[in-house]
Amino acid sequence: MKNRILIVDDEPNIVMSLEYAFKKQDFEVFIARDGSEALEILKHQVPNIVLLDIMMPNVDGYQTLQEIKKNKSLKDTKVVFLTAKNKASDVEKGLKLGADKYLTKPFSVKKLVSEILELLA
Amino acid sequence: MNSFTLIVIIIIYLAVLFYIAFLAEKKRQSKWVNNPYVYTLSLAVFCSAWTYYGSVGIAANSGINFLPIYLGPVIAAPLWIIVLRKIIRISKQHKISSIADFISLRYGNNRFLGALVTIICLFGTLPYISLQLKAVSETFEIMSDDTSYISTSIIDDSTFYVALLLAVFAAFFGTQNTDASEKHKGIVATVAFESVLKLVFFTIIGGYITFYLFDGTTDIYDKISNTENFKELTTLSGIEDGFNWFFMIALSFMSIFLLPRQFQVMVLENNREKHLKKAIWLFPLYLLLFNIFVIFIAWAGKLTFGSTQNAEYYSLLLPLEHGNSLLATLVFLGGFSAVISMVVVSTLALSTMVSNNLIIPYGFLDKFIKNQPERNSKYIKSIRRISIFTIIISAYFFYVSFSKELSLYSIGLISFVIIAQLAPSFFIGLFWNRGSSKAAIIGMIIGFLIAIYTLVLPFTLQAYTGTDYFTQHGLFGIAALKPNALLGIDFLSPPAHAFFWSISFNLMSYLVFSLVSKGNYRERNYAEMFVDSKSFTSLQENAFVWKGEAYVSDVKNVLVRFLGEERATRALKIFFTKHKLPLDTQLGDARLINFSEKLLTGSIGSASAKILIASVVKEEQISLVEVLKILEESKENIVNNKVLLEKSNELSQLSSKLKDANKELISKDKQKDEFLDTVAHELKTPITGIRAATELLMDEDDDMPQEMKAQFLKNILQDSERLGRLIHNILDFEKLETGRLNLDLEYLDIQKTIAKAIGSISQIAAKKGVKIVVNNVHSFKINYDEDRILQVLTNLLSNAIKFCQPQTGKIYIDYKLGNALVEISVTDNGKGIPEEDHAFVFDKFYQSKHQNTIKPQGSGLGLAITKQIVEKHQGKIWAKKGIKNGATFVFTIPFK
C-alpha cells in the first residue's frame, strides 16, 4: 500500500515543492493550509505521516497535534513538525506534545524525504 | 420596718451586686461591660452618700452652697480630653496601679514619695469611708422601727457587719489578679449599675416630694419664701462667700482628679481613650440631674420638719412621715448603692497603694526575692486583702470615735482638703520638668501638716477634751495661730480656710524647692517623659538614661519571681524581638531595665520595682551634666535617625525606580527577542521556498516536466521579491525608529498623491473586485515627503484590500482641511479590527504579540512603518473606534 502523507503549511510555494518531492517517492499526498483544514481531512483519512507547520492562521500546529493525539484511529500516524521556530524551548515544547520529529526551516528537501522514509521504515 | 427585714433586703441586694460583678468578670470582653456609658457611670462613684444625703443637708442649712462641689468637676470635664488623656497614656504605658504610683514615678520612682502619697490618701480617705458607714448606720436606724436602740458594742452594731460585707466584696473582686494594673470589670460594672440606681431613686423621691407631697416647685418656693432666714439661704453674702465659693470650686476641681477612687475609675479602669469623649459631657449631665431636686427636697423637709430632724435625711424622712415605706426603702437602697460603690472602689485603690507603696517596699522585698513565684503572687494578694479589711475596719473605728459628732458634709470636706495636698506635685509635674521629688515631698508634708492643724486637730481635740478652747484661742493662746483664722484671716469657712493656707504653702514650697534643688538624673529622665507628651512614647523607650551593668539572667530571675517562668520568658522574648536583639543577649541596657521595671510595676508598684531591679544590677551614678549630654545625644540621635530615615526612603524610592527600569529593559529585551524571532521567521519562509525549489530543479536525475520547472522558477522569483521587500521594510523601519531617515519635503497637492497611490494599487484591487472611491476632489497643497506618504497610503490601501471581501469590498478615501492640519482617512467595509487590538495595531509584528503562533498576514511591519512616517511628519495616526462594519484609519499632516 502507498505511503500517505498530509502536508500542513500555509506557504503555497513550500507546499508545492514538498508535494512534488513526496509524489516522486510514490506517496499519496494530502494538503491542508492550516490546522482546521488538516483536522477536517484527518476525519476521513489516516495518513502514515503528518508534516506540520507551527505558525499558521486559525488553528496552529500545537493545537492540531493535540487534536491528533486525542484521536485513537490516528495512534499509528507519525507527526513531524516542520517549522521556522528553532529555539531550544520551541523544540522541547514540540517534542513534549508528542511529535515524533522536529525539523526546522530552511531544510534540504532530499534530506527531509530520507528522514521521513527512515521514520516510516 | 423591722430591722431584720431590712437586713434581709440588704443581703438580697448585695447578692444581686455579687451576681452582676460575677457576670461582668466572666464576660470581660463583652460590649455590655466595655462601653463609654459604663465608663461614665463608673465615674459617678464621685456621688457618694455625701451627695446623696449630705447635699440636702447643706442645702437646707446654707442654701445653694452645696453647688460648688459639683461645679468643680463640671469645669474640669472639658480639660479631661487633654490632661486626663495624657495621664491615661502614661499610666497604661507604665502599668501604673494607683495615684501614689503615678506621682512617685513622675519623680523618678521615689520610694518615700510613694509612701507619703499613700499616707495622705489614707488620711484623706478614711474619714470619707467612715462618712459612708455613718450614713448607712444612721439611715438604717431611721428605717428600722427601734429608733431608741443604741448599740453598745461592736458585736451588736449592724454597721460593723455591713462594713464587713463590703470588705468581703471588695476583697473578692478587687484582688483577682496579682497585677493591680489589670482592669476590675466586675467592680466597674456594679459601680455603673449602682450609679443608675442612685440617680433613678433620688430623682423618684425628688419628684414624689416636689409634685406629690407638694404642688410643684412653685408651691415649695412660695411657701419657703415666707419663712424667716430665707434670704440668707438663697443669696451669697458678699465677698467672703465669693471666696468660699472660689475655694470650694478649686477644691472639688482637684478632687475629681486626685481622689484615689476617681483615679481608679477614670484612669486605671479606662480601657479606651475615646470613651473620654462621651464622658466629658455625659458626666456633667449626670451631676446636673442629680442636683435638680436637692434644693426642693431640702425646702420641703424644712417646711415639714422645721429644725427638729437631721436635714441630711429629709429624702428618707419625708416618705416615712407620709407612711410610704416602699419609697423610703428605695431611697435607702439608693443611698446604700452610693455607699457601696464609694467604699469598694476606695478600699480597692487604697489597698493597692498600701501594699505597693508601703508594705512591699518597706518590708517584703527581701522575702519576695527568695520566694517562688506562686508564693509571691499569693503573698501579694493576701497583703491586698488584709489591707482592704484593715482599711474598712479602721474607717469603722474612725466613725465610732469621731464622726458621730460631725455632719456628712464636713467630713467630706476634710477628705477633700487633705487629698488636695497632692495637687501641686501632680498637676505641675505633668507640665513642668523642673519639679523635683524633694520639692514634692516638702510641699506635701507642709501642706498636710497645715491641713491637720487647721482642720483635723480642732475637732479631734474637741472630741477628746470636750472643749473648743483650741479653736477659740489658738495654739498656746496665740491669736495668729487660731486654727480657723491663721494670721487673722477669719472670713473663710473652716474648710476653705484650711484649703487656702495648706495649698498656698504646699505650692510655694514645691515651686521654691524645685527651683533651688535640682533633681537627680533619674528624676530628670522621668520628668522628660511625663512632660514631653508629644514624643513621650518614644522618650519612654529611648530617653531613659542609665549607666551600669545588668545581666539579662539576673533580671530574668527577678521577673520570674513575680511573673512565673513562662510569662517572664515570653516577655523577654517580645522585648528582644522588638528591639531586634539576639535572643541570647547577655548584657542588658537601659531599655531592658526600663522594660523590666514596667513589667513589675503592675504587681508591686513602681518604687518596689525600681528597688528590685536595682538590687540585681550594678548601677553607676551619673552626674546631671552627663545626663543632659546623653539626653542631648539621644535628641541628636533622633535627628540623625530622621535624616537616615529620609535617606533610606530616598534609596527605596530609587531602588523601586531601578526595578521599574529593569522591568522595562527586560520587557524591551523580550520585545527585541520577539522582533528578531519574527524577522527570522519571515526571512526563513521565502528562503525555504527558494531552497526547496532550487534543490528540486538541480536534481539531474529528475525528468521534471517543463511547466513544473517554469512554476518552480516563478516561485523562486516570487520568494526572492518577497525577501527583498522584507529586507527593505526592515531597513526602513530601523532607519525610522533610530531617527536616521530624513524627509524630503515638497509643497505638493495631496489629491494628486492620493491618486498616485490608488493607481499603484489599482491592479490588485481590480483583481479582488474591490472598489476604491475618493470622496474629496478639492486640491490641497501642503509640505510632505511624497514617497513616504505614498508608502503610507499604499500600505493603508493594501491592508484595506486584504481585509475586504472579494467583489463586495469598498474602500473610501477622504481628506479634510483643518486649521493647521490635513486629516486623511481610509475606510473599508472589511472584517474590522477587534476592540482589544486597537491599542496594538501599530506595534511591529503586533499579531505575533497577541496571537503568538498565528501567522501574521504580511510582514507585520507595514503599520509600524506607517506610524513612524506619519509621526516623522509631526502628524498622528489612529484607527477609529466603534466602527460597526470595517475599519477606518486616519492620519494627519500638520502645516503652518
PDB file of N, CA and C in Angstrom, chain B residues 818-894:
ATOM      1  N   GLY B 818      -8.187  71.087   8.113  1.00  0.00           N
ATOM      2  CA  GLY B 818      -8.467  71.730   9.397  1.00  0.00           C
ATOM      3  C   GLY B 818      -7.725  73.046   9.479  1.00  0.00           C
ATOM      4  N   ASN B 819      -7.679  73.648  10.688  1.00  0.00           N
ATOM      5  CA  ASN B 819      -6.988  74.915  10.890  1.00  0.00           C
ATOM      6  C   ASN B 819      -5.517  74.819  10.558  1.00  0.00           C
ATOM      7  N   ALA B 820      -4.926  73.741  11.002  1.00  0.00           N
ATOM      8  CA  ALA B 820      -3.480  73.637  10.837  1.00  0.00           C
ATOM      9  C   ALA B 820      -3.060  72.260  10.375  1.00  0.00           C
ATOM     10  N   LEU B 821      -4.038  71.459   9.955  1.00  0.00           N
ATOM     11  CA  LEU B 821      -3.658  70.117   9.513  1.00  0.00           C
ATOM     12  C   LEU B 821      -4.635  69.553   8.491  1.00  0.00           C
ATOM     13  N   VAL B 822      -4.128  68.602   7.739  1.00  0.00           N
ATOM     14  CA  VAL B 822      -4.991  67.863   6.830  1.00  0.00           C
ATOM     15  C   VAL B 822      -5.239  66.505   7.458  1.00  0.00           C
ATOM     16  N   GLU B 823      -6.504  66.091   7.453  1.00  0.00           N
ATOM     17  CA  GLU B 823      -6.831  64.799   8.036  1.00  0.00           C
ATOM     18  C   GLU B 823      -7.249  63.859   6.911  1.00  0.00           C
ATOM     19  N   ILE B 824      -6.522  62.755   6.740  1.00  0.00           N
ATOM     20  CA  ILE B 824      -6.793  61.824   5.649  1.00  0.00           C
ATOM     21  C   ILE B 824      -7.292  60.521   6.231  1.00  0.00           C
ATOM     22  N   SER B 825      -8.392  60.000   5.671  1.00  0.00           N
ATOM     23  CA  SER B 825      -8.922  58.759   6.237  1.00  0.00           C
ATOM     24  C   SER B 825      -9.123  57.711   5.160  1.00  0.00           C
ATOM     25  N   VAL B 826      -8.884  56.456   5.527  1.00  0.00           N
ATOM     26  CA  VAL B 826      -9.102  55.316   4.629  1.00  0.00           C
ATOM     27  C   VAL B 826     -10.084  54.377   5.318  1.00  0.00           C
ATOM     28  N   THR B 827     -11.246  54.211   4.707  1.00  0.00           N
ATOM     29  CA  THR B 827     -12.276  53.388   5.336  1.00  0.00           C
ATOM     30  C   THR B 827     -12.585  52.186   4.444  1.00  0.00           C
ATOM     31  N   ASP B 828     -12.701  51.002   5.085  1.00  0.00           N
ATOM     32  CA  ASP B 828     -13.099  49.843   4.273  1.00  0.00           C
ATOM     33  C   ASP B 828     -14.307  49.178   4.908  1.00  0.00           C
ATOM     34  N   ASN B 829     -14.914  48.274   4.193  1.00  0.00           N
ATOM     35  CA  ASN B 829     -16.062  47.537   4.752  1.00  0.00           C
ATOM     36  C   ASN B 829     -15.685  46.079   5.005  1.00  0.00           C
ATOM     37  N   GLY B 830     -14.419  45.891   5.406  1.00  0.00           N
ATOM     38  CA  GLY B 830     -13.915  44.536   5.640  1.00  0.00           C
ATOM     39  C   GLY B 830     -14.264  44.005   7.016  1.00  0.00           C
ATOM     40  N   LYS B 831     -13.411  43.131   7.520  1.00  0.00           N
ATOM     41  CA  LYS B 831     -13.804  42.455   8.771  1.00  0.00           C
ATOM     42  C   LYS B 831     -13.504  43.255  10.031  1.00  0.00           C
ATOM     43  N   GLY B 832     -12.803  44.394   9.862  1.00  0.00           N
ATOM     44  CA  GLY B 832     -12.616  45.282  11.007  1.00  0.00           C
ATOM     45  C   GLY B 832     -11.528  44.827  11.965  1.00  0.00           C
ATOM     46  N   ILE B 833     -11.322  45.653  12.984  1.00  0.00           N
ATOM     47  CA  ILE B 833     -10.263  45.371  13.963  1.00  0.00           C
ATOM     48  C   ILE B 833     -10.923  45.012  15.294  1.00  0.00           C
ATOM     49  N   PRO B 834     -10.532  43.896  15.866  1.00  0.00           N
ATOM     50  CA  PRO B 834     -11.101  43.570  17.184  1.00  0.00           C
ATOM     51  C   PRO B 834     -10.814  44.695  18.196  1.00  0.00           C
ATOM     52  N   GLU B 835     -11.827  44.956  19.056  1.00  0.00           N
ATOM     53  CA  GLU B 835     -11.750  46.059  20.029  1.00  0.00           C
ATOM     54  C   GLU B 835     -10.433  46.014  20.816  1.00  0.00           C
ATOM     55  N   GLU B 836     -10.056  44.802  21.281  1.00  0.00           N
ATOM     56  CA  GLU B 836      -8.895  44.715  22.165  1.00  0.00           C
ATOM     57  C   GLU B 836      -7.573  44.918  21.420  1.00  0.00           C
ATOM     58  N   ASP B 837      -7.634  44.907  20.081  1.00  0.00           N
ATOM     59  CA  ASP B 837      -6.389  45.051  19.317  1.00  0.00           C
ATOM     60  C   ASP B 837      -6.063  46.491  18.947  1.00  0.00           C
ATOM     61  N   HIS B 838      -7.040  47.404  19.177  1.00  0.00           N
ATOM     62  CA  HIS B 838      -6.855  48.791  18.744  1.00  0.00           C
ATOM     63  C   HIS B 838      -5.554  49.400  19.224  1.00  0.00           C
ATOM     64  N   ALA B 839      -5.228  49.057  20.481  1.00  0.00           N
ATOM     65  CA  ALA B 839      -4.047  49.679  21.077  1.00  0.00           C
ATOM     66  C   ALA B 839      -2.758  49.136  20.477  1.00  0.00           C
ATOM     67  N   PHE B 840      -2.835  48.009  19.766  1.00  0.00           N
ATOM     68  CA  PHE B 840      -1.592  47.354  19.357  1.00  0.00           C
ATOM     69  C   PHE B 840      -1.337  47.318  17.862  1.00  0.00           C
ATOM     70  N   VAL B 841      -2.347  47.756  17.081  1.00  0.00           N
ATOM     71  CA  VAL B 841      -2.197  47.542  15.642  1.00  0.00           C
ATOM     72  C   VAL B 841      -0.963  48.204  15.057  1.00  0.00           C
ATOM     73  N   PHE B 842      -0.472  49.262  15.726  1.00  0.00           N
ATOM     74  CA  PHE B 842       0.691  49.949  15.179  1.00  0.00           C
ATOM     75  C   PHE B 842       2.013  49.394  15.715  1.00  0.00           C
ATOM     76  N   ASP B 843       1.910  48.400  16.608  1.00  0.00           N
ATOM     77  CA  ASP B 843       3.144  47.783  17.096  1.00  0.00           C
ATOM     78  C   ASP B 843       3.737  46.914  16.009  1.00  0.00           C
ATOM     79  N   LYS B 844       5.074  46.869  15.971  1.00  0.00           N
ATOM     80  CA  LYS B 844       5.699  45.992  14.985  1.00  0.00           C
ATOM     81  C   LYS B 844       5.315  44.548  15.283  1.00  0.00           C
ATOM     82  N   PHE B 845       5.009  43.815  14.265  1.00  0.00           N
ATOM     83  CA  PHE B 845       4.591  42.409  14.398  1.00  0.00           C
ATOM     84  C   PHE B 845       3.497  42.231  15.427  1.00  0.00           C
ATOM     85  N   TYR B 846       2.518  43.184  15.445  1.00  0.00           N
ATOM     86  CA  TYR B 846       1.563  43.137  16.555  1.00  0.00           C
ATOM     87  C   TYR B 846       0.799  41.836  16.623  1.00  0.00           C
ATOM     88  N   GLN B 847       0.582  41.211  15.507  1.00  0.00           N
ATOM     89  CA  GLN B 847      -0.145  39.947  15.543  1.00  0.00           C
ATOM     90  C   GLN B 847       0.609  38.925  16.388  1.00  0.00           C
ATOM     91  N   SER B 848       1.922  38.930  16.179  1.00  0.00           N
ATOM     92  CA  SER B 848       2.719  37.924  16.857  1.00  0.00           C
ATOM     93  C   SER B 848       2.691  38.136  18.365  1.00  0.00           C
ATOM     94  N   LYS B 849       2.430  39.384  18.777  1.00  0.00           N
ATOM     95  CA  LYS B 849       2.429  39.666  20.205  1.00  0.00           C
ATOM     96  C   LYS B 849       1.208  39.056  20.895  1.00  0.00           C
ATOM     97  N   HIS B 850       0.097  39.025  20.217  1.00  0.00           N
ATOM     98  CA  HIS B 850      -1.122  38.603  20.898  1.00  0.00           C
ATOM     99  C   HIS B 850      -1.649  37.261  20.448  1.00  0.00           C
ATOM    100  N   GLN B 851      -1.266  36.883  19.256  1.00  0.00           N
ATOM    101  CA  GLN B 851      -1.693  35.557  18.804  1.00  0.00           C
ATOM    102  C   GLN B 851      -0.438  34.887  18.320  1.00  0.00           C
ATOM    103  N   ASN B 852       0.403  34.616  19.283  1.00  0.00           N
ATOM    104  CA  ASN B 852       1.793  34.296  19.030  1.00  0.00           C
ATOM    105  C   ASN B 852       2.038  33.337  17.873  1.00  0.00           C
ATOM    106  N   THR B 853       1.277  32.259  17.838  1.00  0.00           N
ATOM    107  CA  THR B 853       1.614  31.232  16.850  1.00  0.00           C
ATOM    108  C   THR B 853       0.803  31.366  15.572  1.00  0.00           C
ATOM    109  N   ILE B 854      -0.040  32.393  15.568  1.00  0.00           N
ATOM    110  CA  ILE B 854      -0.823  32.550  14.346  1.00  0.00           C
ATOM    111  C   ILE B 854      -0.032  33.386  13.355  1.00  0.00           C
ATOM    112  N   LYS B 855      -0.022  32.926  12.176  1.00  0.00           N
ATOM    113  CA  LYS B 855       0.797  33.532  11.136  1.00  0.00           C
ATOM    114  C   LYS B 855       0.350  34.953  10.827  1.00  0.00           C
ATOM    115  N   PRO B 856       1.274  35.905  10.907  1.00  0.00           N
ATOM    116  CA  PRO B 856       0.885  37.253  10.526  1.00  0.00           C
ATOM    117  C   PRO B 856       0.649  37.324   9.024  1.00  0.00           C
ATOM    118  N   GLN B 857      -0.309  38.160   8.642  1.00  0.00           N
ATOM    119  CA  GLN B 857      -0.523  38.370   7.208  1.00  0.00           C
ATOM    120  C   GLN B 857       0.322  39.558   6.809  1.00  0.00           C
ATOM    121  N   GLY B 858       1.273  39.321   5.990  1.00  0.00           N
ATOM    122  CA  GLY B 858       2.214  40.380   5.641  1.00  0.00           C
ATOM    123  C   GLY B 858       3.360  40.360   6.620  1.00  0.00           C
ATOM    124  N   SER B 859       4.218  41.330   6.472  1.00  0.00           N
ATOM    125  CA  SER B 859       5.427  41.304   7.276  1.00  0.00           C
ATOM    126  C   SER B 859       5.165  41.670   8.727  1.00  0.00           C
ATOM    127  N   GLY B 860       4.029  42.344   8.959  1.00  0.00           N
ATOM    128  CA  GLY B 860       3.770  42.784  10.327  1.00  0.00           C
ATOM    129  C   GLY B 860       4.507  44.068  10.622  1.00  0.00           C
ATOM    130  N   LEU B 861       5.140  44.646   9.632  1.00  0.00           N
ATOM    131  CA  LEU B 861       5.880  45.884   9.858  1.00  0.00           C
ATOM    132  C   LEU B 861       5.201  47.075   9.208  1.00  0.00           C
ATOM    133  N   GLY B 862       4.251  46.778   8.284  1.00  0.00           N
ATOM    134  CA  GLY B 862       3.608  47.832   7.488  1.00  0.00           C
ATOM    135  C   GLY B 862       3.070  48.986   8.318  1.00  0.00           C
ATOM    136  N   LEU B 863       2.211  48.667   9.265  1.00  0.00           N
ATOM    137  CA  LEU B 863       1.587  49.742  10.050  1.00  0.00           C
ATOM    138  C   LEU B 863       2.601  50.417  10.960  1.00  0.00           C
ATOM    139  N   ALA B 864       3.561  49.649  11.449  1.00  0.00           N
ATOM    140  CA  ALA B 864       4.580  50.237  12.316  1.00  0.00           C
ATOM    141  C   ALA B 864       5.387  51.270  11.533  1.00  0.00           C
ATOM    142  N   ILE B 865       5.723  50.928  10.303  1.00  0.00           N
ATOM    143  CA  ILE B 865       6.464  51.875   9.457  1.00  0.00           C
ATOM    144  C   ILE B 865       5.599  53.087   9.141  1.00  0.00           C
ATOM    145  N   THR B 866       4.328  52.813   8.795  1.00  0.00           N
ATOM    146  CA  THR B 866       3.381  53.886   8.508  1.00  0.00           C
ATOM    147  C   THR B 866       3.327  54.894   9.643  1.00  0.00           C
ATOM    148  N   LYS B 867       3.240  54.357  10.834  1.00  0.00           N
ATOM    149  CA  LYS B 867       3.144  55.230  12.013  1.00  0.00           C
ATOM    150  C   LYS B 867       4.400  56.090  12.140  1.00  0.00           C
ATOM    151  N   GLN B 868       5.544  55.448  11.951  1.00  0.00           N
ATOM    152  CA  GLN B 868       6.808  56.195  12.052  1.00  0.00           C
ATOM    153  C   GLN B 868       6.849  57.340  11.040  1.00  0.00           C
ATOM    154  N   ILE B 869       6.398  57.045   9.829  1.00  0.00           N
ATOM    155  CA  ILE B 869       6.429  58.072   8.781  1.00  0.00           C
ATOM    156  C   ILE B 869       5.520  59.243   9.135  1.00  0.00           C
ATOM    157  N   VAL B 870       4.279  58.901   9.576  1.00  0.00           N
ATOM    158  CA  VAL B 870       3.327  59.964   9.936  1.00  0.00           C
ATOM    159  C   VAL B 870       3.893  60.815  11.069  1.00  0.00           C
ATOM    160  N   GLU B 871       4.450  60.138  12.047  1.00  0.00           N
ATOM    161  CA  GLU B 871       4.987  60.882  13.192  1.00  0.00           C
ATOM    162  C   GLU B 871       6.194  61.721  12.793  1.00  0.00           C
ATOM    163  N   LYS B 872       6.934  61.225  11.847  1.00  0.00           N
ATOM    164  CA  LYS B 872       8.064  61.983  11.331  1.00  0.00           C
ATOM    165  C   LYS B 872       7.582  63.299  10.703  1.00  0.00           C
ATOM    166  N   HIS B 873       6.349  63.278  10.178  1.00  0.00           N
ATOM    167  CA  HIS B 873       5.728  64.490   9.616  1.00  0.00           C
ATOM    168  C   HIS B 873       5.024  65.309  10.701  1.00  0.00           C
ATOM    169  N   GLN B 874       5.274  65.001  11.976  1.00  0.00           N
ATOM    170  CA  GLN B 874       4.620  65.644  13.129  1.00  0.00           C
ATOM    171  C   GLN B 874       3.124  65.361  13.169  1.00  0.00           C
ATOM    172  N   GLY B 875       2.686  64.326  12.454  1.00  0.00           N
ATOM    173  CA  GLY B 875       1.262  64.014  12.451  1.00  0.00           C
ATOM    174  C   GLY B 875       0.916  62.880  13.403  1.00  0.00           C
ATOM    175  N   LYS B 876      -0.346  62.489  13.348  1.00  0.00           N
ATOM    176  CA  LYS B 876      -0.798  61.387  14.196  1.00  0.00           C
ATOM    177  C   LYS B 876      -1.557  60.393  13.357  1.00  0.00           C
ATOM    178  N   ILE B 877      -1.542  59.147  13.795  1.00  0.00           N
ATOM    179  CA  ILE B 877      -2.330  58.136  13.085  1.00  0.00           C
ATOM    180  C   ILE B 877      -3.054  57.286  14.100  1.00  0.00           C
ATOM    181  N   TRP B 878      -4.273  56.938  13.763  1.00  0.00           N
ATOM    182  CA  TRP B 878      -5.042  56.080  14.675  1.00  0.00           C
ATOM    183  C   TRP B 878      -6.104  55.315  13.905  1.00  0.00           C
ATOM    184  N   ALA B 879      -6.584  54.264  14.557  1.00  0.00           N
ATOM    185  CA  ALA B 879      -7.713  53.526  13.983  1.00  0.00           C
ATOM    186  C   ALA B 879      -8.948  53.975  14.741  1.00  0.00           C
ATOM    187  N   LYS B 880     -10.008  54.333  13.995  1.00  0.00           N
ATOM    188  CA  LYS B 880     -11.220  54.826  14.662  1.00  0.00           C
ATOM    189  C   LYS B 880     -11.875  53.696  15.438  1.00  0.00           C
ATOM    190  N   LYS B 881     -12.406  54.079  16.611  1.00  0.00           N
ATOM    191  CA  LYS B 881     -13.064  53.060  17.441  1.00  0.00           C
ATOM    192  C   LYS B 881     -14.557  53.079  17.178  1.00  0.00           C
ATOM    193  N   GLY B 882     -15.197  51.972  17.495  1.00  0.00           N
ATOM    194  CA  GLY B 882     -16.655  51.923  17.432  1.00  0.00           C
ATOM    195  C   GLY B 882     -17.210  51.878  16.014  1.00  0.00           C
ATOM    196  N   ILE B 883     -16.406  51.466  15.096  1.00  0.00           N
ATOM    197  CA  ILE B 883     -16.919  51.308  13.725  1.00  0.00           C
ATOM    198  C   ILE B 883     -17.600  49.942  13.632  1.00  0.00           C
ATOM    199  N   LYS B 884     -18.811  49.945  13.078  1.00  0.00           N
ATOM    200  CA  LYS B 884     -19.555  48.670  13.086  1.00  0.00           C
ATOM    201  C   LYS B 884     -19.051  47.700  12.023  1.00  0.00           C
ATOM    202  N   ASN B 885     -18.986  48.180  10.786  1.00  0.00           N
ATOM    203  CA  ASN B 885     -18.520  47.297   9.708  1.00  0.00           C
ATOM    204  C   ASN B 885     -17.228  47.863   9.142  1.00  0.00           C
ATOM    205  N   GLY B 886     -16.210  47.062   9.128  1.00  0.00           N
ATOM    206  CA  GLY B 886     -14.957  47.501   8.544  1.00  0.00           C
ATOM    207  C   GLY B 886     -14.115  48.319   9.488  1.00  0.00           C
ATOM    208  N   ALA B 887     -13.083  48.944   8.893  1.00  0.00           N
ATOM    209  CA  ALA B 887     -12.157  49.700   9.724  1.00  0.00           C
ATOM    210  C   ALA B 887     -11.896  51.061   9.090  1.00  0.00           C
ATOM    211  N   THR B 888     -11.548  52.046   9.920  1.00  0.00           N
ATOM    212  CA  THR B 888     -11.170  53.358   9.411  1.00  0.00           C
ATOM    213  C   THR B 888      -9.835  53.749  10.012  1.00  0.00           C
ATOM    214  N   PHE B 889      -8.853  53.988   9.160  1.00  0.00           N
ATOM    215  CA  PHE B 889      -7.582  54.517   9.633  1.00  0.00           C
ATOM    216  C   PHE B 889      -7.506  55.984   9.266  1.00  0.00           C
ATOM    217  N   VAL B 890      -7.055  56.796  10.209  1.00  0.00           N
ATOM    218  CA  VAL B 890      -6.991  58.235   9.983  1.00  0.00           C
ATOM    219  C   VAL B 890      -5.581  58.700  10.289  1.00  0.00           C
ATOM    220  N   PHE B 891      -5.029  59.552   9.431  1.00  0.00           N
ATOM    221  CA  PHE B 891      -3.771  60.192   9.826  1.00  0.00           C
ATOM    222  C   PHE B 891      -3.800  61.658   9.462  1.00  0.00           C
ATOM    223  N   THR B 892      -2.976  62.414  10.142  1.00  0.00           N
ATOM    224  CA  THR B 892      -2.962  63.859   9.920  1.00  0.00           C
ATOM    225  C   THR B 892      -1.568  64.285   9.476  1.00  0.00           C
ATOM    226  N   ILE B 893      -1.557  65.369   8.694  1.00  0.00           N
ATOM    227  CA  ILE B 893      -0.290  66.020   8.375  1.00  0.00           C
ATOM    228  C   ILE B 893      -0.466  67.498   8.698  1.00  0.00           C
ATOM    229  N   PRO B 894       0.247  67.982   9.678  1.00  0.00           N
ATOM    230  CA  PRO B 894       0.076  69.392  10.039  1.00  0.00           C
ATOM    231  C   PRO B 894       0.820  70.322   9.077  1.00  0.00           C
TER     232      PRO B 894
END
